Steps between C-alpha positions, in 0.01 A plus 500: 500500500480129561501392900875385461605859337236626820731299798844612336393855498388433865795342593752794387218770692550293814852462471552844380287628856729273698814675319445815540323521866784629678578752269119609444348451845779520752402746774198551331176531728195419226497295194244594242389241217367621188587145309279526180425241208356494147146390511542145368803406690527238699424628857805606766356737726486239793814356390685835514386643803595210704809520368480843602402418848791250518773782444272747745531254736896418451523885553241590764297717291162493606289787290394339195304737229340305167256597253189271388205516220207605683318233383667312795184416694531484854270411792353807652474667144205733435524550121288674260311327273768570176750454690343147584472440153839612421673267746257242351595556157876458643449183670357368163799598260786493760414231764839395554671811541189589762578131677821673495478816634300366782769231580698763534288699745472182709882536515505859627209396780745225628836654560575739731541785357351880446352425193266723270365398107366761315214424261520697200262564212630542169792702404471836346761737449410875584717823429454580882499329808150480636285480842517145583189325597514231810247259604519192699178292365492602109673691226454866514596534134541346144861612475844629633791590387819323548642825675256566758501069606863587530462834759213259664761173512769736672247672802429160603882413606422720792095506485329201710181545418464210266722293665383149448260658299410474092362877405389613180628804313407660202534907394 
């Protein structure tokens, strides 16, 4: 996709939120942002959620849930060794999405709001839901599947535990 194709699409996302925000959010309490991209697409994670945050704001919703690669690094983090090199390897092949994602974190820090980002490993589908692994510091696991980061997503609207806060999951 060339960067011209990349704002049009963006364009029609951000007018398509602003559309549809009183019919999707009204009366709504919690907003929960899974906005995901092909690897080699021009970035739109910041971009998204602040247009996010703009509609939150227009409607006074102030629980905000996203998800994030857990190769996010963040100050206070107490990662494993491969887990250093994985978020390494990351900031090598996808340095602008990472510039990205963190752009976007330094949104979430500035608003008020009741915000949480998840960091996720990588996605594995499993026939069952399993035990879901937390930790605040490093990634418990190598994967998750998209089921169980959806039960975790939904206890946070009423969890505040990791409000503010940028946990890890994995199964």
């Amino acid at each position: 996709m060339s960067r011209g194709q990349g704002f049009v699409y963006f364009c029609t996302l951000c007018s398509y939120i602003k559309k549809v925000r009183n019919y999707l959010l009204s009366g709504c309490h919690a907003v929960i942002n899974t906005f995901g991209q092909p690897n080699k697409a021009i970035p739109l994670y910041s971009e998204v959620t602040e247009v996010v945050i703009q509609v939150m704001k227009e409607l006074s919703i102030k629980r905000y849930i996203g998800v994030t690669g857990g190769s996010l690094d963040i100050d206070g983090d107490k990662k494993s060794i491969l887990n250093k090199i994985g978020a390494m390897a990351f900031h090598l092949l996808y340095s602008e999405m990472i510039d990205d994602k963190r752009k976007e974190l330094q949104l979430l820090q500035t608003r008020r709001l009741d915000w949480t980002l998840v960091r996720l490993p990588f996605i594995k589908e499993h026939r069952k839901s399993q035990a879901i692994k937390e930790d605040a510091f490093d990634m418990p696991g190598f994967n998750i599947s998209s089921r169980d980061i959806a039960r975790f997503m939904i206890e946070q609207i009423h969890n505040s535990s990791y409000i503010g806060k940028t946990p890890f999951i994995s199964n």
